[in-house]
Amino acid sequence: MEKGKATETVTRSLQKLDLNPNSNSKSIGKITPTLHSSKLLLEKAKPPSLISLCLGVIGKHFEDIIEDLEEIAANFPADIKMAMAAIARRRKLLNDNVIIALAESSWEILDLSGSDVSDFGLSKVAEMCKFIQAVDISRCSKITWLGVSELVQHCRSLEILRCGGCPKSDYTARRCLGILRPKLDDMEGESWEELDAMEIAHGAPSLCWLVWPKIDKDSLEILSTECPRIVVNPKPSPLGYRGVEVPREALANVVLDDSIVKEVDPKTWAISGFAARATSSVLSSTELPVAEKFRLAFVERDTRLAPKRAKNARQHQRRAEREWVMTSARAKANALASQANKSLHNRS
């Protein structure tokens, strides 16, 4: 009995004995984050690829190659063209000419948000890129329901549409409800949820997710009652929506083309600055007052027009001298004498 008690006492003593002062329970919990942080540091220290560096240089001087962009990008791969379009959008240089020159038939996403692309550019891209599955036209003031109609007509695989974000874009989204709403050829079925996409004659047959942050109540009610297949502003959930996982591109806080340029350092091409998707109506403390903006605009205009004013002044002076010569006989005689003197001097 005494031997058993002694063994039990020794065992307890060994369990309490701490041979490594740095190996307590608190420090064990700190090991994993430290290793994780070291891994993150190593990943951050990884040098950029040559492709990302080249894209940064191209993006920095993008405005210099716009005129010849179609010839320059003719032999570029589809992913490189898409990255160039994403950088052009961030630099506020994306318009009809740029997106048409870069469009590739294999594209599956198209981010035009906040750009100057119009109905013409959107329709041309829709004709070339028929396999597009996700499109972002939010804050595109030049795109109307006509462009969306062309998009839906040509891109039958469209699943995600992002719209709204500004008054004109919200108005376009409301006008497009009739375009997005499927129209059925066969009305005998009990539920159109069971219909195949081939049985839908018009509208967007594959559209499942609509991202419209400031949708009005009337539009939301129309979509929920007449288009139950289309989910408006889906939220991230581990269980998905109705058993279907919500795509990352359908989340409102995700920029559609971020994954395309994630390896390109924005510092290599950021010149004009890129406004974040979530804009604030509060003015920055460093923003100039309106009066100062008007003054700077006037000074810039005055400086730009100064050479033209000087040229006009010289023209007026020469015209006045000619008129004075024609009206005065003595001045005319002096002018003829001066010309004769110059001709004699040149002959000698």
Coordinates of C-alpha atoms in Angstrom, one line a residue:
M1 CA 0.0 0.0 0.0
E2 CA 2.8 2.4 0.9
K3 CA 4.5 1.5 -2.4
G4 CA 1.4 2.3 -4.3
K5 CA 0.9 5.6 -2.5
A6 CA 4.6 6.5 -3.2
T7 CA 4.1 5.8 -6.9
E8 CA 1.0 7.9 -7.1
T9 CA 2.8 10.8 -5.4
V10 CA 5.7 10.6 -7.8
T11 CA 3.4 10.6 -10.7
R12 CA 1.5 13.7 -9.5
S13 CA 4.8 15.4 -8.9
L14 CA 6.0 14.7 -12.4
Q15 CA 2.7 16.0 -13.9
K16 CA 3.1 19.3 -12.0
L17 CA 6.8 19.5 -12.9
D18 CA 7.5 22.1 -15.7
L19 CA 10.7 21.3 -17.3
N20 CA 10.3 24.0 -20.0
P21 CA 9.1 27.4 -18.7
N22 CA 8.1 28.5 -22.1
S23 CA 5.8 25.5 -22.7
N24 CA 2.8 26.5 -20.6
S25 CA -0.7 26.4 -21.9
K26 CA -0.7 30.1 -22.6
S27 CA 2.4 30.0 -24.8
I28 CA 1.1 26.9 -26.6
G29 CA -1.8 28.9 -27.8
K30 CA 0.5 31.6 -29.2
I31 CA 2.6 29.2 -31.3
T32 CA 0.1 28.7 -34.1
P33 CA -0.5 32.5 -34.7
T34 CA 3.2 33.1 -34.7
L35 CA 3.8 30.4 -37.4
H36 CA 0.8 31.7 -39.3
S37 CA 2.1 35.2 -39.2
S38 CA 5.5 34.0 -40.4
K39 CA 3.8 32.2 -43.3
L40 CA 1.9 35.4 -44.2
L41 CA 5.1 37.4 -44.0
L42 CA 6.8 34.9 -46.4
E43 CA 3.9 35.1 -48.8
K44 CA 4.0 38.9 -48.7
A45 CA 7.7 38.9 -49.3
K46 CA 7.3 36.8 -52.4
P47 CA 8.5 38.8 -55.4
P48 CA 5.9 39.8 -58.0
S49 CA 5.8 37.9 -61.2
L50 CA 7.1 39.4 -64.5
I51 CA 3.5 39.4 -65.9
S52 CA 2.2 41.5 -63.0
L53 CA 5.1 43.9 -63.3
C54 CA 4.5 44.3 -67.1
L55 CA 0.8 44.9 -66.4
G56 CA 1.7 47.6 -63.9
V57 CA 3.8 49.4 -66.5
I58 CA 1.1 49.1 -69.1
G59 CA -1.5 50.4 -66.7
K60 CA 0.7 53.4 -65.8
H61 CA 1.0 54.5 -69.4
F62 CA -2.4 53.2 -70.6
E63 CA -3.6 56.5 -72.0
D64 CA -0.6 56.5 -74.3
I65 CA -1.6 53.3 -76.1
I66 CA -5.3 53.7 -76.4
E67 CA -5.2 54.8 -80.0
D68 CA -3.2 51.7 -81.0
L69 CA -4.7 49.4 -78.4
E70 CA -6.4 47.1 -80.9
E71 CA -3.2 46.4 -82.7
I72 CA -1.1 46.1 -79.5
A73 CA -3.5 43.7 -77.7
A74 CA -4.3 41.6 -80.8
N75 CA -2.0 38.7 -79.7
F76 CA -2.5 39.0 -76.0
P77 CA -4.1 36.1 -74.1
A78 CA -7.7 36.5 -72.8
D79 CA -6.7 36.9 -69.2
I80 CA -4.2 39.6 -69.9
K81 CA -6.8 41.5 -71.9
M82 CA -9.2 41.2 -69.0
A83 CA -6.6 42.5 -66.6
M84 CA -5.9 45.5 -68.9
A85 CA -9.6 46.2 -68.9
A86 CA -9.8 46.1 -65.1
I87 CA -6.9 48.5 -64.8
A88 CA -8.4 50.8 -67.4
R89 CA -11.6 50.8 -65.4
R90 CA -9.8 51.7 -62.2
R91 CA -8.0 54.5 -64.0
K92 CA -11.3 55.9 -65.4
L93 CA -10.2 55.2 -69.0
L94 CA -12.6 52.4 -69.9
N95 CA -14.9 53.4 -72.7
D96 CA -16.4 51.9 -75.8
N97 CA -13.2 51.9 -77.9
V98 CA -11.1 50.3 -75.1
I99 CA -13.6 47.5 -74.1
I100 CA -14.2 46.6 -77.8
A101 CA -10.5 46.5 -78.5
L102 CA -9.9 44.2 -75.5
A103 CA -13.0 42.0 -75.6
E104 CA -12.3 38.3 -76.0
S105 CA -14.9 35.6 -76.9
S106 CA -13.8 33.4 -73.9
W107 CA -14.6 35.9 -71.3
E108 CA -17.1 34.8 -68.6
I109 CA -17.2 38.0 -66.5
L110 CA -17.5 41.6 -67.5
D111 CA -17.0 44.5 -65.1
L112 CA -18.0 47.9 -66.5
S113 CA -18.9 49.5 -63.3
G114 CA -18.3 53.3 -63.1
S115 CA -17.0 53.4 -66.6
D116 CA -17.9 55.5 -69.7
V117 CA -19.1 52.4 -71.7
S118 CA -22.4 53.1 -73.5
D119 CA -25.1 50.9 -75.1
F120 CA -22.9 50.7 -78.2
G121 CA -19.9 49.2 -76.4
L122 CA -22.0 46.9 -74.3
S123 CA -23.9 45.5 -77.3
K124 CA -20.6 44.9 -79.3
V125 CA -19.0 43.1 -76.4
A126 CA -22.2 41.0 -75.9
E127 CA -22.0 39.9 -79.6
M128 CA -18.4 38.8 -79.2
C129 CA -18.6 37.3 -75.7
K130 CA -21.6 35.0 -75.7
F131 CA -20.4 32.9 -72.7
I132 CA -20.5 35.8 -70.2
Q133 CA -22.0 34.6 -66.9
A134 CA -21.6 37.7 -64.6
V135 CA -21.9 41.4 -65.6
D136 CA -21.5 44.6 -63.6
I137 CA -23.0 47.7 -65.1
S138 CA -23.5 49.6 -61.8
R139 CA -22.9 53.3 -61.9
C140 CA -22.8 53.3 -65.8
S141 CA -24.7 56.4 -66.7
K142 CA -24.4 55.8 -70.4
I143 CA -26.0 52.4 -70.4
T144 CA -29.7 52.3 -70.9
W145 CA -32.3 49.5 -71.2
L146 CA -31.4 49.2 -74.9
G147 CA -27.9 48.0 -74.0
V148 CA -29.2 45.6 -71.4
S149 CA -31.7 44.2 -74.0
E150 CA -28.8 43.4 -76.3
L151 CA -26.8 41.8 -73.4
V152 CA -29.7 39.5 -72.5
Q153 CA -30.4 38.7 -76.1
H154 CA -26.8 37.6 -77.0
C155 CA -25.6 36.2 -73.6
R156 CA -28.0 33.4 -72.8
S157 CA -25.7 32.1 -70.0
L158 CA -26.0 35.3 -67.9
E159 CA -26.4 34.3 -64.3
I160 CA -25.4 37.4 -62.3
L161 CA -26.3 41.0 -63.1
R162 CA -25.1 43.9 -60.9
C163 CA -26.8 47.3 -61.5
G164 CA -27.8 50.5 -59.8
G165 CA -25.5 52.6 -57.7
C166 CA -26.5 56.0 -59.2
P167 CA -29.8 57.7 -60.2
K168 CA -29.4 57.0 -63.9
S169 CA -28.4 53.4 -63.3
D170 CA -31.3 52.9 -60.9
Y171 CA -33.6 54.3 -63.5
T172 CA -32.2 51.9 -66.1
A173 CA -32.6 49.0 -63.8
R174 CA -36.3 49.8 -63.3
R175 CA -36.8 50.0 -67.1
C176 CA -35.2 46.6 -67.5
L177 CA -37.6 44.7 -65.3
G178 CA -39.7 43.8 -68.4
I179 CA -36.5 42.6 -70.2
L180 CA -35.3 40.5 -67.3
R181 CA -38.6 38.9 -66.6
P182 CA -39.0 35.7 -68.5
K183 CA -41.9 35.3 -70.9
L184 CA -43.1 31.7 -71.3
D185 CA -44.3 30.0 -74.4
D186 CA -46.1 27.3 -72.5
M187 CA -48.4 28.4 -69.6
E188 CA -49.8 25.0 -68.9
G189 CA -47.2 24.0 -66.3
E190 CA -48.1 24.1 -62.6
S191 CA -44.9 26.0 -61.7
W192 CA -42.4 27.7 -64.0
E193 CA -39.7 26.9 -61.5
E194 CA -39.8 23.4 -63.0
L195 CA -39.4 24.6 -66.6
D196 CA -36.2 24.2 -68.5
A197 CA -34.4 27.3 -69.8
M198 CA -35.3 26.2 -73.4
E199 CA -39.0 26.6 -72.5
I200 CA -38.5 30.3 -71.8
A201 CA -39.0 32.3 -75.0
H202 CA -37.7 35.7 -74.0
G203 CA -36.0 37.5 -71.2
A204 CA -33.0 36.3 -69.2
P205 CA -33.4 32.5 -69.1
S206 CA -30.3 31.8 -66.9
L207 CA -30.4 34.9 -64.6
C208 CA -30.4 33.8 -61.0
W209 CA -28.8 36.6 -59.0
L210 CA -29.5 40.3 -59.2
V211 CA -27.4 42.7 -57.2
W212 CA -29.3 46.0 -56.9
P213 CA -28.4 47.6 -53.5
K214 CA -31.0 50.4 -53.6
I215 CA -33.9 48.6 -55.2
D216 CA -37.2 50.2 -54.6
K217 CA -40.1 48.3 -53.0
D218 CA -42.2 48.2 -56.1
S219 CA -39.5 46.6 -58.2
L220 CA -38.6 44.2 -55.5
E221 CA -42.3 43.1 -55.3
I222 CA -42.5 42.6 -59.0
L223 CA -39.4 40.5 -59.1
S224 CA -40.4 38.4 -56.1
T225 CA -43.9 37.6 -57.4
E226 CA -43.2 37.3 -61.2
C227 CA -39.6 36.2 -61.2
P228 CA -39.1 33.9 -58.1
R229 CA -36.1 32.3 -59.7
I230 CA -34.2 35.6 -59.5
V231 CA -32.7 36.3 -56.1
V232 CA -32.2 40.0 -55.3
N233 CA -29.2 41.0 -53.2
P234 CA -28.3 37.6 -51.8
K235 CA -26.5 37.4 -48.5
P236 CA -23.6 35.1 -47.7
S237 CA -24.7 32.0 -45.9
P238 CA -23.0 28.6 -45.1
L239 CA -26.2 26.8 -46.1
G240 CA -26.7 28.9 -49.3
Y241 CA -30.0 30.1 -50.6
R242 CA -32.6 27.4 -51.2
G243 CA -29.9 24.8 -51.1
V244 CA -27.8 26.6 -53.7
E245 CA -24.5 28.2 -52.7
V246 CA -24.3 31.9 -53.4
P247 CA -21.5 32.7 -55.9
R248 CA -18.9 35.1 -54.7
E249 CA -19.6 37.3 -57.7
A250 CA -23.2 37.8 -56.5
L251 CA -22.2 39.4 -53.2
A252 CA -22.6 43.1 -53.0
N253 CA -19.4 43.8 -51.1
V254 CA -17.3 42.0 -53.7
V255 CA -15.7 43.8 -56.7
L256 CA -16.3 41.7 -59.7
D257 CA -12.9 42.0 -61.3
D258 CA -10.8 42.1 -58.1
S259 CA -9.5 38.6 -58.5
I260 CA -8.2 39.4 -62.0
V261 CA -5.7 42.1 -60.8
K262 CA -5.0 40.8 -57.3
E263 CA -1.4 40.1 -58.1
V264 CA -0.8 43.5 -59.7
D265 CA 0.5 46.1 -57.2
P266 CA -1.9 49.1 -57.5
K267 CA 1.1 51.4 -56.8
T268 CA 2.6 50.6 -60.2
W269 CA -0.4 52.0 -62.2
A270 CA -2.3 54.2 -59.7
I271 CA -2.1 57.7 -61.1
S272 CA -5.5 59.3 -61.1
G273 CA -6.8 57.4 -58.1
F274 CA -9.5 54.9 -57.9
A275 CA -12.7 55.6 -55.9
A276 CA -13.9 52.7 -53.8
R277 CA -17.1 51.0 -54.5
A278 CA -18.7 52.2 -51.3
T279 CA -18.7 56.0 -51.8
S280 CA -19.5 58.4 -49.1
S281 CA -21.4 61.6 -49.5
V282 CA -19.4 63.4 -46.8
L283 CA -16.8 65.7 -48.3
S284 CA -13.2 65.2 -47.4
S285 CA -11.5 67.8 -45.2
T286 CA -8.8 68.3 -47.8
E287 CA -11.3 68.9 -50.6
L288 CA -11.2 72.4 -52.1
P289 CA -14.1 74.8 -51.6
V290 CA -16.3 75.5 -54.6
A291 CA -15.1 79.1 -54.9
E292 CA -11.5 77.9 -55.1
K293 CA -12.4 75.4 -57.7
F294 CA -14.0 78.1 -59.8
R295 CA -11.0 80.3 -59.4
L296 CA -8.6 77.6 -60.5
A297 CA -10.8 76.7 -63.4
F298 CA -10.8 80.3 -64.5
V299 CA -7.0 80.6 -64.2
E300 CA -6.6 77.4 -66.2
R301 CA -8.9 78.6 -68.9
D302 CA -7.3 82.0 -69.0
T303 CA -3.9 80.5 -69.4
R304 CA -5.1 78.1 -72.1
L305 CA -6.7 81.0 -74.1
A306 CA -3.8 83.5 -73.7
P307 CA -2.0 82.4 -76.9
K308 CA -5.2 82.7 -78.9
R309 CA -5.9 86.2 -77.5
A310 CA -2.4 87.3 -78.4
K311 CA -2.8 86.0 -82.0
N312 CA -6.1 87.8 -82.4
A313 CA -4.6 91.0 -81.1
R314 CA -1.8 90.8 -83.7
Q315 CA -4.3 90.2 -86.4
H316 CA -6.4 93.2 -85.3
Q317 CA -3.3 95.4 -85.3
R318 CA -2.3 94.3 -88.8
R319 CA -5.8 94.8 -90.1
A320 CA -5.9 98.3 -88.5
E321 CA -2.6 99.2 -90.2
R322 CA -3.9 98.1 -93.6
E323 CA -7.1 100.1 -93.2
W324 CA -5.1 103.2 -92.1
V325 CA -2.9 102.9 -95.1
M326 CA -5.8 102.6 -97.5
T327 CA -7.6 105.6 -96.1
S328 CA -4.5 108.0 -96.0
A329 CA -2.9 109.0 -99.3
R330 CA 0.3 110.2 -97.5
A331 CA 0.5 106.9 -95.6
K332 CA 0.0 105.0 -98.8
A333 CA 2.8 107.0 -100.5
N334 CA 5.1 106.3 -97.5
A335 CA 4.3 102.6 -97.7
L336 CA 5.0 102.4 -101.4
A337 CA 8.3 104.3 -100.9
S338 CA 9.3 101.9 -98.2
Q339 CA 8.6 98.9 -100.4
A340 CA 10.6 100.5 -103.3
N341 CA 13.5 101.2 -100.9
K342 CA 13.5 97.6 -99.8
S343 CA 13.5 96.3 -103.4
L344 CA 16.4 98.6 -104.4
H345 CA 18.3 97.5 -101.3
N346 CA 17.8 93.8 -102.1
R347 CA 19.0 94.3 -105.7
S348 CA 22.2 96.0 -104.5

